[in-house]
mmCIF file of N, CA and C in Angstrom:
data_model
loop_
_atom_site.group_PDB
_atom_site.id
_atom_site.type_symbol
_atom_site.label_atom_id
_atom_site.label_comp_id
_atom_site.label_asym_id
_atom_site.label_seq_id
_atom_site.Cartn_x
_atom_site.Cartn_y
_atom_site.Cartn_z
ATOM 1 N N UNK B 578 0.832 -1.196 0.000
ATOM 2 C CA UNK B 578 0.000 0.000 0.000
ATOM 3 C C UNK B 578 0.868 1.249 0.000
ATOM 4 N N UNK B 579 1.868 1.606 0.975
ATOM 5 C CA UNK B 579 2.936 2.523 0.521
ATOM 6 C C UNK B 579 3.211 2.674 -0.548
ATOM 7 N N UNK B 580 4.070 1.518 -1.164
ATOM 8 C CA UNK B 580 4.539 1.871 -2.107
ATOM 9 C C UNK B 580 3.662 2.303 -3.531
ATOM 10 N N UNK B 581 2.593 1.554 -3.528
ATOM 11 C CA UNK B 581 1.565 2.423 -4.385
ATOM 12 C C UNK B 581 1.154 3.944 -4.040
ATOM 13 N N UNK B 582 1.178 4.116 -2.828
ATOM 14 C CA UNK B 582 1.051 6.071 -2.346
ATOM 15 C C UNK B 582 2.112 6.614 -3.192
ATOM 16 N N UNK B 583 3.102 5.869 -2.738
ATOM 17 C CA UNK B 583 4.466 6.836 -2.982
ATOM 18 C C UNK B 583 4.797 6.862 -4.870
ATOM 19 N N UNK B 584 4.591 5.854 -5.089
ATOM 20 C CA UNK B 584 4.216 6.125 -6.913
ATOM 21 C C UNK B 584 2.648 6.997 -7.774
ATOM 22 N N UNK B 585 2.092 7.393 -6.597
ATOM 23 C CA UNK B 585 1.238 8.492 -7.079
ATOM 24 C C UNK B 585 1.789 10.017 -6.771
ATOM 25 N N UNK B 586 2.181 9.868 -6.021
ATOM 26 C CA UNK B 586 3.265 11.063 -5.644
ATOM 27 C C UNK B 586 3.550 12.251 -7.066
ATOM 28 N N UNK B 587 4.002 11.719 -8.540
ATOM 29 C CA UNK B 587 4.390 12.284 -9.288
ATOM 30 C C UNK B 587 3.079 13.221 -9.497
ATOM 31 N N UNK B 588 1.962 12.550 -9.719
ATOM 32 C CA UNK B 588 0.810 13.444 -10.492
ATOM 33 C C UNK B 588 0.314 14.576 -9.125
ATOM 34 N N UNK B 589 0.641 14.137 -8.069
ATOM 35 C CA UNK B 589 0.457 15.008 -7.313
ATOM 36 C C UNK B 589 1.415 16.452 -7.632
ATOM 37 N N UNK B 590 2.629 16.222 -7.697
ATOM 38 C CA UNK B 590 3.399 16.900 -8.064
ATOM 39 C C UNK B 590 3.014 17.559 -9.248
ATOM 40 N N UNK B 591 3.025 17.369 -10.162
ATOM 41 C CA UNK B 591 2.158 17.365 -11.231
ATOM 42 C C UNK B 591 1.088 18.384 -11.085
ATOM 43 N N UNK B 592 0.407 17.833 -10.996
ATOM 44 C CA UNK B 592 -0.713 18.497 -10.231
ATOM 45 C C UNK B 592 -0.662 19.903 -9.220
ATOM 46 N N UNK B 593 0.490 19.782 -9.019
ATOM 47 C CA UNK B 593 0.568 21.410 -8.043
ATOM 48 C C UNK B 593 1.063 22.313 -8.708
ATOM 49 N N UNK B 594 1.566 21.685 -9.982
ATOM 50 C CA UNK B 594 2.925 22.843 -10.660
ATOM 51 C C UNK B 594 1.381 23.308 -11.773
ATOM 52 N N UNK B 595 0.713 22.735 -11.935
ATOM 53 C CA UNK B 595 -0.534 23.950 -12.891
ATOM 54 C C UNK B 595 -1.694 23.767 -12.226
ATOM 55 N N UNK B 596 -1.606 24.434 -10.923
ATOM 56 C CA UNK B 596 -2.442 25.084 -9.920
ATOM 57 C C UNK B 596 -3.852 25.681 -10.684
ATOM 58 N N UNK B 597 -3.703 26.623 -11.630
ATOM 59 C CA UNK B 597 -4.896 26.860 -12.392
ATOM 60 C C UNK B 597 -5.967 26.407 -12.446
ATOM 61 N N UNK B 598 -5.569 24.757 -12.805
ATOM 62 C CA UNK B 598 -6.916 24.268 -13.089
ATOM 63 C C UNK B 598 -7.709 23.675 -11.721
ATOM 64 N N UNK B 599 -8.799 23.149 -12.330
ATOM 65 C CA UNK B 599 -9.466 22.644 -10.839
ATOM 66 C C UNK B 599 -9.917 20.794 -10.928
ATOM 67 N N UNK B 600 -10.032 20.295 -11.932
ATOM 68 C CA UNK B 600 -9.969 19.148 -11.922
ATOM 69 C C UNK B 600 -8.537 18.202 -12.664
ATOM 70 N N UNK B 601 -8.532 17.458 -11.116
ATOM 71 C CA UNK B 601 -6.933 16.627 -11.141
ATOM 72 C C UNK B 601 -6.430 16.224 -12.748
ATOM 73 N N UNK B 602 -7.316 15.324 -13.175
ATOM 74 C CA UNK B 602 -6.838 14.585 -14.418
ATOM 75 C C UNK B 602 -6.793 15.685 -15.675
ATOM 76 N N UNK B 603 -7.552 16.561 -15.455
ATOM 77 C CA UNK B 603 -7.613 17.913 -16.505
ATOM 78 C C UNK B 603 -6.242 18.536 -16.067
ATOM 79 N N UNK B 604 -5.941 18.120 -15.157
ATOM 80 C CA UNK B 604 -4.214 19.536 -14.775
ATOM 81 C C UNK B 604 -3.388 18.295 -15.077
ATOM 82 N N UNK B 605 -3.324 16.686 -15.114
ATOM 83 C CA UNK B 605 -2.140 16.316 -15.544
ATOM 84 C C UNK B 605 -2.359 16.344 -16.882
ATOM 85 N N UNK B 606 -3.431 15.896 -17.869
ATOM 86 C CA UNK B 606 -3.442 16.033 -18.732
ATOM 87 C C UNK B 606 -2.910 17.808 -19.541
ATOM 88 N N UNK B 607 -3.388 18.614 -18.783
ATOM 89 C CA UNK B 607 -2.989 19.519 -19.493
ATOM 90 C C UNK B 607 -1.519 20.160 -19.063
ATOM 91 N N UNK B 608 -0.358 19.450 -17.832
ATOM 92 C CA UNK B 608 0.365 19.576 -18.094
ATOM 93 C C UNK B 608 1.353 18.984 -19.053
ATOM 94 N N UNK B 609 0.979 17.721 -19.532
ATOM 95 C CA UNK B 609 1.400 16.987 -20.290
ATOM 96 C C UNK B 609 1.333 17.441 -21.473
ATOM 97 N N UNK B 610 0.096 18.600 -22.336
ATOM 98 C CA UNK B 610 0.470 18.616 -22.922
ATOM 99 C C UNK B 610 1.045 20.464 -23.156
ATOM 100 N N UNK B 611 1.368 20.924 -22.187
ATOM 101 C CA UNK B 611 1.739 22.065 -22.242
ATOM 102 C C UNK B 611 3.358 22.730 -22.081
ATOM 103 N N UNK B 612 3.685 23.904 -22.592
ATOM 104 C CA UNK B 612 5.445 23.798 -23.051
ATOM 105 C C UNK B 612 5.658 24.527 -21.498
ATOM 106 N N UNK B 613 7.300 24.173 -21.270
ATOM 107 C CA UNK B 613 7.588 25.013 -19.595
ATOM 108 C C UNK B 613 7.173 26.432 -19.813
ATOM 109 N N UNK B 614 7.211 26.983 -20.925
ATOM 110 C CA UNK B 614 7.051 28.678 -21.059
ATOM 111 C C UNK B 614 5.026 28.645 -20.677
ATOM 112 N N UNK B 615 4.354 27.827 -21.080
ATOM 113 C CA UNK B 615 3.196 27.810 -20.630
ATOM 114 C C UNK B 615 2.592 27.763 -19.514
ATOM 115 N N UNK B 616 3.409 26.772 -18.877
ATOM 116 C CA UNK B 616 3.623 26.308 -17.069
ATOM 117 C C UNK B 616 4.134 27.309 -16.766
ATOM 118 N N UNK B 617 5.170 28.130 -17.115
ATOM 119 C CA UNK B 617 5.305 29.138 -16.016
ATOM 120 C C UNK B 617 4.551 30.299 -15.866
ATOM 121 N N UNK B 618 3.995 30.294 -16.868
ATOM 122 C CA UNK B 618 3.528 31.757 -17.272
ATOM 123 C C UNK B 618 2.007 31.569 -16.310
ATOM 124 N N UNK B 619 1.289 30.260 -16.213
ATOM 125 C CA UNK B 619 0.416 29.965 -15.594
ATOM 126 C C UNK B 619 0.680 29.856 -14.517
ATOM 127 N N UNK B 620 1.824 29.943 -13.655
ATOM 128 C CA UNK B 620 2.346 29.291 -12.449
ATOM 129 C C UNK B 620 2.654 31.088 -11.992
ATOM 130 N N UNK B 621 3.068 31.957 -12.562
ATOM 131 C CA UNK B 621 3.256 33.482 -12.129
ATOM 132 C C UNK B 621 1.751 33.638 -12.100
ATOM 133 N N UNK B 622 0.977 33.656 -13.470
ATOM 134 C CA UNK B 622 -0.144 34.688 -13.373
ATOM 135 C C UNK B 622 -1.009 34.229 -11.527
ATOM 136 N N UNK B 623 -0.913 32.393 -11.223
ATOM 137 C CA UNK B 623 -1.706 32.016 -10.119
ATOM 138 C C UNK B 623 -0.905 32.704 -9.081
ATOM 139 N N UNK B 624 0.710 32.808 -8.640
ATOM 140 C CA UNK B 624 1.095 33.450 -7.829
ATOM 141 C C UNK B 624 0.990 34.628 -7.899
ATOM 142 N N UNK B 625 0.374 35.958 -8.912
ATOM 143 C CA UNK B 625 0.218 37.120 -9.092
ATOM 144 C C UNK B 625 -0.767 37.614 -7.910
ATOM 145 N N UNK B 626 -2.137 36.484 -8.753
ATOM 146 C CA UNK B 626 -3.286 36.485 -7.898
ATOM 147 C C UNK B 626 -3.409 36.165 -6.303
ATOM 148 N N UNK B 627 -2.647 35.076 -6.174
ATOM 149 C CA UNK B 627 -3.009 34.748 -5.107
ATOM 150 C C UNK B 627 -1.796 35.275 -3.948
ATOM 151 N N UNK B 628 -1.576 35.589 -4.394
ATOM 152 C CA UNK B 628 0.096 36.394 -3.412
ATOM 153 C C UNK B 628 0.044 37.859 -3.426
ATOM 154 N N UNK B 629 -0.586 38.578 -4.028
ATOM 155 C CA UNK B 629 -0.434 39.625 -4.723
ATOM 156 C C UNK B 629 1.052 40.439 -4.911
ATOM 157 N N UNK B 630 2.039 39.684 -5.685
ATOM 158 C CA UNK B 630 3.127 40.169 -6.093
ATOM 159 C C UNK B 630 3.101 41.385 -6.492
ATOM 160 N N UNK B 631 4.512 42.683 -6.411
ATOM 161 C CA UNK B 631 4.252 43.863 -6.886
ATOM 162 C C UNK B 631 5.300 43.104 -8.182
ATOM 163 N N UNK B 632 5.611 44.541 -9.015
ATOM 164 C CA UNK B 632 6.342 44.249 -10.075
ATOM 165 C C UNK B 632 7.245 43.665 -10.216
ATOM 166 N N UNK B 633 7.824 44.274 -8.930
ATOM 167 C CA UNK B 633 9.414 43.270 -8.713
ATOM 168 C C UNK B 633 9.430 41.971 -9.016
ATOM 169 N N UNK B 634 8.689 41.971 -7.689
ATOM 170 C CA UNK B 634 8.339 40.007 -7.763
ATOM 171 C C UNK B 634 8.055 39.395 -9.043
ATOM 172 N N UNK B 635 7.152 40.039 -9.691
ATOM 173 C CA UNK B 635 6.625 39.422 -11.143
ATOM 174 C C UNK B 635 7.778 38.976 -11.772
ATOM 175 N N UNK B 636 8.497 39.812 -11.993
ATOM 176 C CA UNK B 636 9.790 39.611 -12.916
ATOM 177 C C UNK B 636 10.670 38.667 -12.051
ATOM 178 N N UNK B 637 11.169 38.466 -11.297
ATOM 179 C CA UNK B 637 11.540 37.697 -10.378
ATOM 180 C C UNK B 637 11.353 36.376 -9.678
ATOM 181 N N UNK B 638 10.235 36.480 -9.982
ATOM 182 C CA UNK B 638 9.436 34.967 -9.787
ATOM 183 C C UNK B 638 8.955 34.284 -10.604
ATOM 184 N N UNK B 639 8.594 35.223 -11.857
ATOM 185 C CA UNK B 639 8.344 34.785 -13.763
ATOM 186 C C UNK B 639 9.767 33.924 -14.123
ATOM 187 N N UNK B 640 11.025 34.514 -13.772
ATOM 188 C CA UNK B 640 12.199 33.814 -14.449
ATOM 189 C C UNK B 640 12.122 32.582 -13.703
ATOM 190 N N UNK B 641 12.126 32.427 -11.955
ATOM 191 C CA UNK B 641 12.067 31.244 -11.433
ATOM 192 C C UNK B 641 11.357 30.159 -12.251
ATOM 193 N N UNK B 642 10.101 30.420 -12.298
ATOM 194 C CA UNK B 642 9.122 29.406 -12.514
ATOM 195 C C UNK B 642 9.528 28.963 -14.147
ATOM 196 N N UNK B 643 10.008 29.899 -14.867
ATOM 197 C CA UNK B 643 10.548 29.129 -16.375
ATOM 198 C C UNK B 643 11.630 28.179 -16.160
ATOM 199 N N UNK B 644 12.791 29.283 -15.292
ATOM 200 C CA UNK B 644 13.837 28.396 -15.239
ATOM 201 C C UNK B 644 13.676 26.646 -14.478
ATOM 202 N N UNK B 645 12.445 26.932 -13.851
ATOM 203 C CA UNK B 645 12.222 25.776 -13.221
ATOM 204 C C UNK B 645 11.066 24.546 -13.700
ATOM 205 N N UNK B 646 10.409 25.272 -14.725
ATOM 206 C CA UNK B 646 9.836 24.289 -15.957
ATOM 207 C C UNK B 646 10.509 23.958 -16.529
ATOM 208 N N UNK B 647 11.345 24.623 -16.734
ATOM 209 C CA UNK B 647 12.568 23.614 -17.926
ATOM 210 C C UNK B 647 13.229 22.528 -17.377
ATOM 211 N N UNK B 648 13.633 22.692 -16.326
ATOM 212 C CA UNK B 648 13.900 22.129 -15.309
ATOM 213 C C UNK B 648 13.431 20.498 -15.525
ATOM 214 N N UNK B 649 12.106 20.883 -15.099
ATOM 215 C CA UNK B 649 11.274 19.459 -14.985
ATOM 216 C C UNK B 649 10.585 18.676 -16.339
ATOM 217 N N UNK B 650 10.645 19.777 -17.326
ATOM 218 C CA UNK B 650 10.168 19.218 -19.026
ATOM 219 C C UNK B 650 11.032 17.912 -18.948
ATOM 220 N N UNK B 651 12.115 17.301 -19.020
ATOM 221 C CA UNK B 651 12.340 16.148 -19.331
ATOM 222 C C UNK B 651 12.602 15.075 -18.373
ATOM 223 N N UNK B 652 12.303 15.693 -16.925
ATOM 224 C CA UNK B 652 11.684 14.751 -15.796
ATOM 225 C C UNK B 652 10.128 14.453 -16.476
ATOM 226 N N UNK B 653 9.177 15.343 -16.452
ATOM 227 C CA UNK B 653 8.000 15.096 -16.852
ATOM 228 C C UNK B 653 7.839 14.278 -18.522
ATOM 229 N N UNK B 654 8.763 14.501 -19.119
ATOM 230 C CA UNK B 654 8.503 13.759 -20.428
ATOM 231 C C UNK B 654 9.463 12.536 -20.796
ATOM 232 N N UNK B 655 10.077 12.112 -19.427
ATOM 233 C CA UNK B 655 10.908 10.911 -19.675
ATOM 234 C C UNK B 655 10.092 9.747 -19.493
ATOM 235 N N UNK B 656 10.409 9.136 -19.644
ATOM 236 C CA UNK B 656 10.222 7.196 -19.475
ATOM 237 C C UNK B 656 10.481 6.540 -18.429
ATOM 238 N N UNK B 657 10.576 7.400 -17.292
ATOM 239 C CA UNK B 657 11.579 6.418 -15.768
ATOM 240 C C UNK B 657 10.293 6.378 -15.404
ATOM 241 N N UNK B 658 9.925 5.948 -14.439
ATOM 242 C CA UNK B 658 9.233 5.232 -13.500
ATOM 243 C C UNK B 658 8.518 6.141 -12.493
ATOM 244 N N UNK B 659 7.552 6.827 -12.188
ATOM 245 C CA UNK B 659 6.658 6.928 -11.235
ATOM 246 C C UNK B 659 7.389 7.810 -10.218
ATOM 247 N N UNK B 660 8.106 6.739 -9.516
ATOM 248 C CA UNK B 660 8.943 7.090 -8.166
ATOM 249 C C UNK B 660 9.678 7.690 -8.138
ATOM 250 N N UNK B 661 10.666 7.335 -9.314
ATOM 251 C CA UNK B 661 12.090 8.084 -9.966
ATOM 252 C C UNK B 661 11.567 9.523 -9.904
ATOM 253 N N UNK B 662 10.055 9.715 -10.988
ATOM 254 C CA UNK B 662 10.067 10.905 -11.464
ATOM 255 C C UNK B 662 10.003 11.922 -10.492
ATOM 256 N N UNK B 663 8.735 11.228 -9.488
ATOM 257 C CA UNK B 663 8.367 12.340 -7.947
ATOM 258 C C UNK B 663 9.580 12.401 -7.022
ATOM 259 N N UNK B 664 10.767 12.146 -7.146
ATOM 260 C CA UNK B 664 12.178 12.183 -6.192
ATOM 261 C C UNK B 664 12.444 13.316 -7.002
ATOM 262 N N UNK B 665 12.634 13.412 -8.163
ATOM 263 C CA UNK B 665 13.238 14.408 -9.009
ATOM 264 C C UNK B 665 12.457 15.669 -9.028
ATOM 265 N N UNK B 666 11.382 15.500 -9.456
ATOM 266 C CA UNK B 666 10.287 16.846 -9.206
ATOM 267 C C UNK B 666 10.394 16.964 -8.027
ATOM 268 N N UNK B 667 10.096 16.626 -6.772
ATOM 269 C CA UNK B 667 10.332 16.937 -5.549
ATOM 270 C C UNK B 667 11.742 17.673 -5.000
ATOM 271 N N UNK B 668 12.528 17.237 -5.504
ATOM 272 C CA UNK B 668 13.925 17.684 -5.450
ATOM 273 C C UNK B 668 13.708 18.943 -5.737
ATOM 274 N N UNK B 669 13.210 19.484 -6.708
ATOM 275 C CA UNK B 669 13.253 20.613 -7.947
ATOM 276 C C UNK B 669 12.288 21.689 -7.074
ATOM 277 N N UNK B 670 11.121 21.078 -6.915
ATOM 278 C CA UNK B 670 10.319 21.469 -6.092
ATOM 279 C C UNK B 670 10.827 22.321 -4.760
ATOM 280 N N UNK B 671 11.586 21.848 -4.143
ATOM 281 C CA UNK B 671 12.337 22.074 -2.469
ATOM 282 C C UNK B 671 13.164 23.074 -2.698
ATOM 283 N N UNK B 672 13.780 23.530 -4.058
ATOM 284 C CA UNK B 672 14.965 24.022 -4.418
ATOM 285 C C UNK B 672 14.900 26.056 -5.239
ATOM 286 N N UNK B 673 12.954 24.831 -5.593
ATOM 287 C CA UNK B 673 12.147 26.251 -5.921
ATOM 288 C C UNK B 673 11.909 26.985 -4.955
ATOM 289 N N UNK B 674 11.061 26.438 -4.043
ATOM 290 C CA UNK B 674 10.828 26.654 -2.565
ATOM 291 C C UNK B 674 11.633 27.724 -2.059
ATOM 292 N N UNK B 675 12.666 27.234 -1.787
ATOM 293 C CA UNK B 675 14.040 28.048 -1.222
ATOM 294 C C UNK B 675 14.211 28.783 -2.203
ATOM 295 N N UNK B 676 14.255 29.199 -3.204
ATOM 296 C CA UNK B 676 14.215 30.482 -4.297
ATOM 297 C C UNK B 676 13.241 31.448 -3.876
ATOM 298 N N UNK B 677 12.318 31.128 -3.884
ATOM 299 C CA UNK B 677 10.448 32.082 -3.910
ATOM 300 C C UNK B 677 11.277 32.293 -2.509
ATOM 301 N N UNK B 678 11.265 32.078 -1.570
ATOM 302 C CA UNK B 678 11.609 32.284 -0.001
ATOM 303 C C UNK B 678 12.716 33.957 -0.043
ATOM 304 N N UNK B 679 13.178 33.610 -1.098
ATOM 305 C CA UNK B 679 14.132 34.801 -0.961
ATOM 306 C C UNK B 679 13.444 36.453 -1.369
ATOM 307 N N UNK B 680 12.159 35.699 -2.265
ATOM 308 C CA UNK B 680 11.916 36.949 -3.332
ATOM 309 C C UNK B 680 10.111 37.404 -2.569
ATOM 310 N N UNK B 681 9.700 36.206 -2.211
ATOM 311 C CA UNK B 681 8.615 36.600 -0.764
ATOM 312 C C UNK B 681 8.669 37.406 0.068
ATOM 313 N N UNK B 682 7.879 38.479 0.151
ATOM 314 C CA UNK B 682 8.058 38.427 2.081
ATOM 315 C C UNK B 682 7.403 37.586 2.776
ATOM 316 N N UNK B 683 7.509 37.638 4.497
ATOM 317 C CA UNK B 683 7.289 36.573 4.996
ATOM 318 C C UNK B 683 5.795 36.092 5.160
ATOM 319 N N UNK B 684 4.935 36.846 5.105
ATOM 320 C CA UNK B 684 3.205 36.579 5.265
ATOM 321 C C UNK B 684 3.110 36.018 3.729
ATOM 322 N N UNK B 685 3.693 36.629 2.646
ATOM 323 C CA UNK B 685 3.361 35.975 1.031
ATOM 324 C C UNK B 685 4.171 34.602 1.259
ATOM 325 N N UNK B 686 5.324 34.271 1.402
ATOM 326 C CA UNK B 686 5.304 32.718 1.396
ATOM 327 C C UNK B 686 4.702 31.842 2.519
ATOM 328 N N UNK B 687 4.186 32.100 3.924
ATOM 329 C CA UNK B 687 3.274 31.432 4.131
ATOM 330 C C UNK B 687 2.191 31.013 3.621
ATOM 331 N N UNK B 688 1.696 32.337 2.641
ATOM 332 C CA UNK B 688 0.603 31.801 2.479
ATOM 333 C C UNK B 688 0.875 30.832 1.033
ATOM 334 N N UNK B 689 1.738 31.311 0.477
ATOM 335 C CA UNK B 689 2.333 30.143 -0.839
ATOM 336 C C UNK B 689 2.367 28.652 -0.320
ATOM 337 N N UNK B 690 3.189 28.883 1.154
ATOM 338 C CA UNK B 690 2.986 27.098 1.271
ATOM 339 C C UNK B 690 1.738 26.846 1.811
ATOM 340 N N UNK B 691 0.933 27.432 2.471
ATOM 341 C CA UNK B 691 -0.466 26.866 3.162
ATOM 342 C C UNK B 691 -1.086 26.534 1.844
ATOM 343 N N UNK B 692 -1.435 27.416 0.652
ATOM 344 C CA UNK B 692 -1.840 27.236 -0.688
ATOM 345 C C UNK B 692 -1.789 25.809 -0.775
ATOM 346 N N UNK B 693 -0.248 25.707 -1.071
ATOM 347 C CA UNK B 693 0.337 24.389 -1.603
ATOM 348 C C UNK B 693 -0.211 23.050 -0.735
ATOM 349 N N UNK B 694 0.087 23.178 0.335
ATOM 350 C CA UNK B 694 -0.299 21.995 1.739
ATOM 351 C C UNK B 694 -1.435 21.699 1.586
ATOM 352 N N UNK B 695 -2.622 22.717 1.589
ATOM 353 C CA UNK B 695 -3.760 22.747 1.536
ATOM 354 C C UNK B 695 -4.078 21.645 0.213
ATOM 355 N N UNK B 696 -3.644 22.210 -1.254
ATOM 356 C CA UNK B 696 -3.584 21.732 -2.453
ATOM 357 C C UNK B 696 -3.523 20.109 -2.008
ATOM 358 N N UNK B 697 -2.115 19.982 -1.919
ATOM 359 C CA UNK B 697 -1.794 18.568 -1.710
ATOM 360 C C UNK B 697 -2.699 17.300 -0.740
ATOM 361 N N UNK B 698 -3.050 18.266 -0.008
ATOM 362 C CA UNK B 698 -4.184 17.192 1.359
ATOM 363 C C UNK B 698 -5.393 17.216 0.430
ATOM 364 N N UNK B 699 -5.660 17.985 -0.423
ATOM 365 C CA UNK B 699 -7.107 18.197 -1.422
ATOM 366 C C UNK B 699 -7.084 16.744 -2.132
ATOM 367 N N UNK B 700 -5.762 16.914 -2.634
ATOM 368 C CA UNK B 700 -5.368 15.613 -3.738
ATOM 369 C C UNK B 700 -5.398 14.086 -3.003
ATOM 370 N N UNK B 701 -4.783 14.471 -1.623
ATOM 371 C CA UNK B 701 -4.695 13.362 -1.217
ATOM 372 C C UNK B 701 -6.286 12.290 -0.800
ATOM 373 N N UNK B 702 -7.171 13.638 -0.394
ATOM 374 C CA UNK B 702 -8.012 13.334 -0.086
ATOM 375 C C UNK B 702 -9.015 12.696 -1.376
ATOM 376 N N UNK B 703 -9.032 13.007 -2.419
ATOM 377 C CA UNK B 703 -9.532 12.901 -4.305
ATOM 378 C C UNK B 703 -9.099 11.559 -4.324
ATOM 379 N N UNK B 704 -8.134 11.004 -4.192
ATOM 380 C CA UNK B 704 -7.301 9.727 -4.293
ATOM 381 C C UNK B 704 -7.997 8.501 -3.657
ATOM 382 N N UNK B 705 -8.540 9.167 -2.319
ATOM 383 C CA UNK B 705 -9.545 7.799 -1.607
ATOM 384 C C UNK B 705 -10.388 7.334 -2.911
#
C-alpha cells in the first residue's frame, strides 16, 4: 500500500505545478500537454493572484518558474518510473521553494505554502 502512495506522488506533483486548473486529471493532462514557457507563465499569473506580487516580484518569480519548468520538461517527459520521477520533481520542487523564499516576504510565502499543503491534502483526499 505505501509503495503504491508513494508512486502516485508524481501526479500530485504534477498536479501542483498547474495550480490553475481545478480538476486533477484535466491539470495532468494539461500539463502533459503544455510547453515550460506555458507552465510558467500559468504558475506566475496564479502566484500574481493569489500572493499579490508587486512588479518586482513578477519579474523575479516569472524567471524562477521558467527556469524551473525547464527544469522538470524532461523529468516530466521521460520514461523512468513513477517514483524516480516524484524524487526528481520533488527535489526541484524544495529548491524552488528556497528560491520564492528569498523573493517573498514573509506573510506571502506562508501563504504560498499553506496554498500548496492545503492543495496537496485536497489531492490526497480525491485519491480515496
Amino acid at each position: 500500500m505505501l509503495l503504491k502512495q508513494k508512486k502516485q506522488w508524481p501526479l500530485f506533483v504534477m498536479a501542483f505545478l498547474c495550480t490553475t486548473f481545478t480538476n486533477v486529471s484535466a491539470q495532468v493532462k494539461k500539463l502533459k500537454d503544455s510547453t515550460p514557457e506555458q507552465r510558467a507563465k500559468m504558475q506566475t499569473e496564479w502566484m500574481t493572484t493569489k500572493l499579490a506580487l508587486n512588479t518586482s516580484q513578477i519579474q523575479q518569480i516569472s524567471a524562477i518558474n521558467l527556469q524551473y519548468a525547464q527544469k522538470n520538461e524532461p523529468i516530466i517527459q521521460s520514461g523512468e518510473g513513477k517514483l524516480s520521477k516524484f524524487k526528481k520533481l520533488k527535489a526541484l520542487q524544495k529548491e524552488k521553494s528556497n528560491a520564492l523564499s528569498q523573493i517573498l516576504d514573509a506573510a506571502q510565502y506562508k501563504k504560498y505554502q499553506e496554498i500548496k499543503d492545503q492543495m496537496i491534502q485536497t489531492l490526497k483526499e480525491k485519491r480515496r
